[in-house]
XYZ file of C-alpha atoms in Angstrom:
342
model
C -64.564 15.906 -21.624
C -64.860 18.555 -24.274
C -63.909 18.006 -27.950
C -62.929 21.320 -29.900
C -65.343 21.930 -32.069
C -66.689 24.755 -34.905
C -69.064 26.640 -32.646
C -66.669 26.378 -29.671
C -63.887 27.910 -31.989
C -66.474 30.580 -33.355
C -67.009 31.112 -29.370
C -63.600 31.549 -28.776
C -62.649 34.733 -30.779
C -62.083 38.215 -29.681
C -65.181 40.847 -30.055
C -63.013 42.149 -33.026
C -63.307 39.113 -35.106
C -66.946 38.546 -35.280
C -68.444 36.468 -37.658
C -70.074 38.885 -40.716
C -73.530 38.188 -42.125
C -72.927 37.484 -45.591
C -69.480 35.626 -44.732
C -69.482 31.548 -44.580
C -67.984 29.855 -41.738
C -65.047 28.590 -43.807
C -64.237 32.415 -44.820
C -64.649 33.435 -40.960
C -62.056 30.540 -39.544
C -59.760 31.403 -42.385
C -59.314 34.674 -41.259
C -58.810 34.059 -37.645
C -55.252 35.244 -36.384
C -56.116 34.753 -32.359
C -57.881 32.059 -30.658
C -58.907 31.990 -26.957
C -59.593 28.426 -25.525
C -57.883 28.382 -22.347
C -60.081 26.553 -19.564
C -62.701 25.000 -21.713
C -61.768 21.499 -20.139
C -60.922 20.510 -23.681
C -59.183 17.164 -24.197
C -59.451 16.594 -27.855
C -58.435 18.762 -30.687
C -60.469 18.118 -33.965
C -59.502 18.591 -37.501
C -61.589 21.626 -38.100
C -58.733 23.624 -35.905
C -56.840 23.072 -39.542
C -59.666 25.444 -41.149
C -57.953 28.227 -39.411
C -55.252 28.824 -41.929
C -54.184 32.640 -40.831
C -54.083 31.582 -37.046
C -50.956 33.029 -35.391
C -51.718 32.979 -31.548
C -53.426 29.832 -30.140
C -54.393 29.902 -26.200
C -55.007 26.356 -25.103
C -53.805 26.470 -21.443
C -55.538 25.378 -18.301
C -57.646 22.537 -20.508
C -57.130 18.641 -20.118
C -54.664 17.629 -23.279
C -52.663 14.878 -23.199
C -50.775 15.504 -26.225
C -49.974 18.232 -28.315
C -52.441 18.695 -31.177
C -51.802 18.003 -34.731
C -51.131 21.862 -36.374
C -49.840 20.636 -40.013
C -51.975 23.367 -41.225
C -51.481 26.078 -38.931
C -48.066 26.936 -40.031
C -48.562 30.541 -39.340
C -48.906 29.965 -35.655
C -46.062 31.957 -33.932
C -47.004 32.024 -30.214
C -48.535 28.735 -28.780
C -49.790 28.347 -25.100
C -49.953 25.009 -23.809
C -49.239 25.214 -19.942
C -51.114 23.584 -17.366
C -52.534 20.543 -19.058
C -51.316 16.560 -19.120
C -49.090 16.663 -21.833
C -45.965 13.814 -21.481
C -44.212 14.749 -24.422
C -43.027 17.063 -26.616
C -44.382 16.422 -30.599
C -46.025 17.793 -33.614
C -44.496 20.977 -33.545
C -41.753 20.169 -36.402
C -44.271 21.939 -39.195
C -44.671 25.309 -37.114
C -41.479 26.859 -38.767
C -42.455 30.264 -37.616
C -42.984 29.342 -33.774
C -41.127 31.767 -31.909
C -43.112 31.332 -28.169
C -43.764 28.123 -26.535
C -45.259 27.847 -23.322
C -45.311 24.212 -22.009
C -45.276 24.624 -18.053
C -47.075 22.976 -15.629
C -47.368 19.583 -17.852
C -45.869 15.966 -17.347
C -42.767 16.526 -19.865
C -39.664 14.670 -18.610
C -37.555 15.257 -21.610
C -36.913 18.350 -23.467
C -36.860 17.123 -27.113
C -38.650 17.358 -30.529
C -37.490 21.015 -31.262
C -34.825 20.527 -33.507
C -36.382 21.904 -36.150
C -37.694 25.287 -34.827
C -35.180 27.664 -36.020
C -37.091 30.258 -35.091
C -37.947 29.886 -31.189
C -37.025 32.388 -29.097
C -38.913 31.747 -25.841
C -39.144 28.392 -24.333
C -41.523 27.734 -20.858
C -40.865 24.869 -19.219
C -41.244 25.299 -15.814
C -42.668 23.234 -12.975
C -43.126 19.705 -14.641
C -45.150 17.099 -12.576
C -42.309 14.871 -12.762
C -41.908 11.133 -11.085
C -40.391 11.329 -7.655
C -36.742 11.869 -7.471
C -36.713 12.744 -11.426
C -35.352 15.711 -12.953
C -36.315 17.090 -16.484
C -33.728 15.914 -19.316
C -32.425 17.618 -21.752
C -31.975 16.222 -25.311
C -28.502 17.237 -26.800
C -29.621 17.532 -30.371
C -32.537 19.561 -29.501
C -30.392 21.810 -27.376
C -27.675 22.485 -29.912
C -30.424 23.317 -32.429
C -31.853 25.942 -29.886
C -28.542 27.823 -29.819
C -28.874 29.666 -32.559
C -32.235 31.323 -31.647
C -33.260 30.664 -28.212
C -33.185 34.129 -25.889
C -35.435 33.136 -23.166
C -35.815 29.595 -21.318
C -37.661 29.289 -17.956
C -36.853 25.787 -16.277
C -38.075 26.711 -12.578
C -38.924 23.921 -10.423
C -37.519 20.948 -12.144
C -35.432 19.227 -9.582
C -32.365 20.373 -11.625
C -28.943 19.850 -10.007
C -26.942 21.024 -12.661
C -27.507 23.206 -16.004
C -24.145 22.345 -17.836
C -26.037 20.751 -20.808
C -27.464 24.346 -21.363
C -23.871 25.683 -21.879
C -24.038 26.084 -25.433
C -27.233 28.185 -25.672
C -24.923 31.159 -26.248
C -27.909 33.792 -27.403
C -29.517 33.528 -23.992
C -30.738 36.918 -22.559
C -33.122 35.784 -19.889
C -32.686 32.368 -17.807
C -35.193 31.619 -15.055
C -34.211 28.426 -12.799
C -35.905 29.024 -9.524
C -36.476 26.285 -6.955
C -33.945 23.713 -7.902
C -31.106 22.217 -6.327
C -28.494 23.810 -8.197
C -25.411 24.720 -5.833
C -22.149 24.648 -7.945
C -20.852 28.144 -8.332
C -18.165 26.884 -10.365
C -20.186 25.505 -12.849
C -22.447 28.621 -13.121
C -18.988 30.659 -13.556
C -17.792 28.391 -16.911
C -21.766 28.687 -18.428
C -21.963 32.635 -17.547
C -18.378 32.831 -19.438
C -20.348 31.735 -22.599
C -23.797 33.545 -21.877
C -22.151 36.827 -23.183
C -25.871 38.419 -23.541
C -27.408 37.465 -20.483
C -29.124 40.573 -18.816
C -31.872 38.811 -16.516
C -31.201 35.793 -14.277
C -33.503 34.240 -11.594
C -32.120 31.689 -9.196
C -34.039 32.212 -5.903
C -34.910 28.939 -4.214
C -31.655 27.136 -4.902
C -28.960 25.955 -2.351
C -26.313 28.162 -3.418
C -28.300 31.199 -3.021
C -27.576 30.234 0.482
C -23.433 30.634 -0.074
C -21.419 33.461 0.994
C -21.500 36.232 -0.904
C -23.675 34.754 -3.227
C -25.437 37.780 -4.989
C -21.729 39.531 -5.189
C -20.170 36.516 -6.742
C -23.031 36.028 -9.458
C -22.804 39.689 -10.755
C -18.893 39.636 -11.211
C -19.286 36.030 -12.941
C -22.208 37.622 -15.387
C -20.571 40.557 -16.590
C -23.708 41.903 -17.950
C -26.258 41.026 -15.794
C -28.608 43.852 -15.134
C -31.636 42.035 -13.027
C -30.775 39.245 -10.526
C -33.681 37.772 -8.619
C -36.106 40.795 -9.556
C -33.658 42.956 -8.061
C -31.729 45.781 -10.291
C -28.003 45.928 -10.320
C -26.534 49.434 -10.067
C -23.504 50.567 -12.449
C -21.901 51.986 -9.111
C -22.440 48.474 -7.114
C -21.346 46.357 -10.427
C -18.310 48.532 -10.828
C -17.102 48.232 -7.064
C -17.561 44.375 -7.315
C -15.306 44.234 -10.388
C -12.634 46.198 -8.356
C -13.033 44.069 -5.594
C -12.804 40.973 -7.416
C -9.778 42.305 -9.250
C -7.946 43.119 -6.444
C -8.676 39.545 -4.868
C -7.036 38.021 -7.868
C -4.205 40.280 -7.886
C -3.511 38.828 -4.319
C -4.398 35.181 -5.363
C -1.613 35.670 -8.088
C 1.040 37.147 -5.436
C 0.226 34.138 -2.818
C 0.734 31.816 -5.600
C 3.917 33.340 -6.851
C 5.273 33.089 -3.404
C 4.386 29.880 -2.851
C 5.847 28.695 -6.381
C 9.324 30.200 -5.244
C 9.342 29.408 -1.755
C 9.500 33.053 -0.411
C 7.630 32.406 2.652
C 9.236 35.175 4.672
C 7.436 37.783 2.586
C 4.437 36.646 4.845
C 6.269 36.857 8.274
C 6.233 40.735 7.954
C 9.850 40.858 7.363
C 10.886 38.571 10.432
C 12.559 35.850 9.120
C 12.442 34.036 12.238
C 9.574 31.278 12.793
C 7.351 32.498 15.859
C 8.357 30.790 19.213
C 5.144 28.506 20.665
C 4.953 26.505 23.852
C 4.416 22.852 23.609
C 1.443 22.450 26.044
C 2.767 19.616 27.777
C 5.622 21.221 28.780
C 5.442 24.787 28.732
C 9.191 25.412 29.902
C 10.448 24.073 26.844
C 10.264 26.367 23.751
C 9.215 25.093 20.651
C 8.681 26.151 17.239
C 5.146 25.800 14.834
C 4.979 26.163 11.119
C 2.203 28.620 10.133
C -0.560 26.903 8.084
C -0.392 28.842 5.035
C 3.416 27.616 4.805
C 2.836 24.175 5.057
C 2.421 23.562 1.349
C 4.799 26.164 -0.336
C 8.061 25.791 2.162
C 10.655 23.130 0.788
C 11.978 20.967 3.796
C 15.487 21.937 3.461
C 14.582 25.734 3.496
C 12.656 25.084 6.722
C 15.496 23.195 8.289
C 17.716 26.060 7.712
C 15.125 28.474 8.689
C 14.943 26.754 11.708
C 18.708 26.569 12.510
C 19.030 30.087 12.130
C 16.127 30.997 14.330
C 17.579 28.775 17.080
C 21.290 30.333 16.820
C 19.527 33.805 17.005
C 18.194 32.578 20.483
C 21.094 31.114 21.680
C 23.148 34.200 21.402
C 20.529 36.319 23.440
C 21.988 37.419 27.165
C 20.648 35.353 29.923
C 17.727 37.401 31.644
C 18.619 38.831 35.301
C 16.804 36.342 37.538
C 17.183 38.155 40.825
C 14.527 38.030 43.708
C 14.265 40.660 46.432
C 15.149 39.266 49.756
C 14.045 41.311 53.206
C 17.426 41.765 55.730
C 17.274 41.839 59.318
C 16.951 45.589 59.041
C 13.877 45.691 57.190
C 15.623 46.585 53.804
C 14.974 44.958 50.595
C 18.188 43.373 49.170
C 18.456 41.419 46.113
C 19.215 37.688 45.926
C 20.575 36.016 42.883
C 19.044 32.472 42.202
C 21.726 30.172 40.287
C 19.728 27.939 38.245
C 21.743 24.828 37.260
């Protein structure tokens, strides 16, 4: 177990900020802007950190902290790296009004909360939390609404999420990372992407929806400004092709809906108003009729009866085919014999 001390702070600086001979320790700590305290087995941060008044970047990842340290005297911090600790709750960050990037991946956080006062937060990384079995990362509505005014990048990968509908209000999002979750609803994505007009990078690999037919094509159409999907760039040529393909499908869909609404199913029979005859497998000699599957929902019963009657009438008017069977005469010459069927 290691407690953060002044000596450790002094050794956590870069070579460009060495202490001068005629400089006091307090003066030295006051002018520090970056502290590199990662991977030091630190489990407690002392009050000495408050002496670093001008600290702007703090690296505390890969330690053993079980809570976010009190940073009330370090209000100039704009980048805070706390990933891979044992933090269970997001707290003590309200005074950091200038914080723009927050890294909390690889901890034990179960709820995204406590960030509703951080009006300048642009990046939030919460990937791969060590959650209890069967649990998923939850989102506090008040915090999400507050972040909607500033947040541009969010990483929620590996958090057992089966829905991201709570994040729909993050209209400023430009990069969204949600790999290795349980997302499978394409309609939900379509609704959310309709609100995220600035989204240009998206990572969804490792979700069940990635195995759906034409997954990549459908996502590119849904997110109209997307430039990178799952690490692969989207060319403008392929984007335009998919847009045209989607527009064509929409036109066809509207035509089908209009035909269903009006009941003009004859348009689907290539100009043939008659129902196609099919044989009854139990009695193939008796002709029958089957309504195609695409007509079952749109054709009124009365219209079907009229169409069936018209088809039956047309069949009754057709001449009886000549059923003749060649018979061999005594002379060896073949002659036809008419078979009369009663």
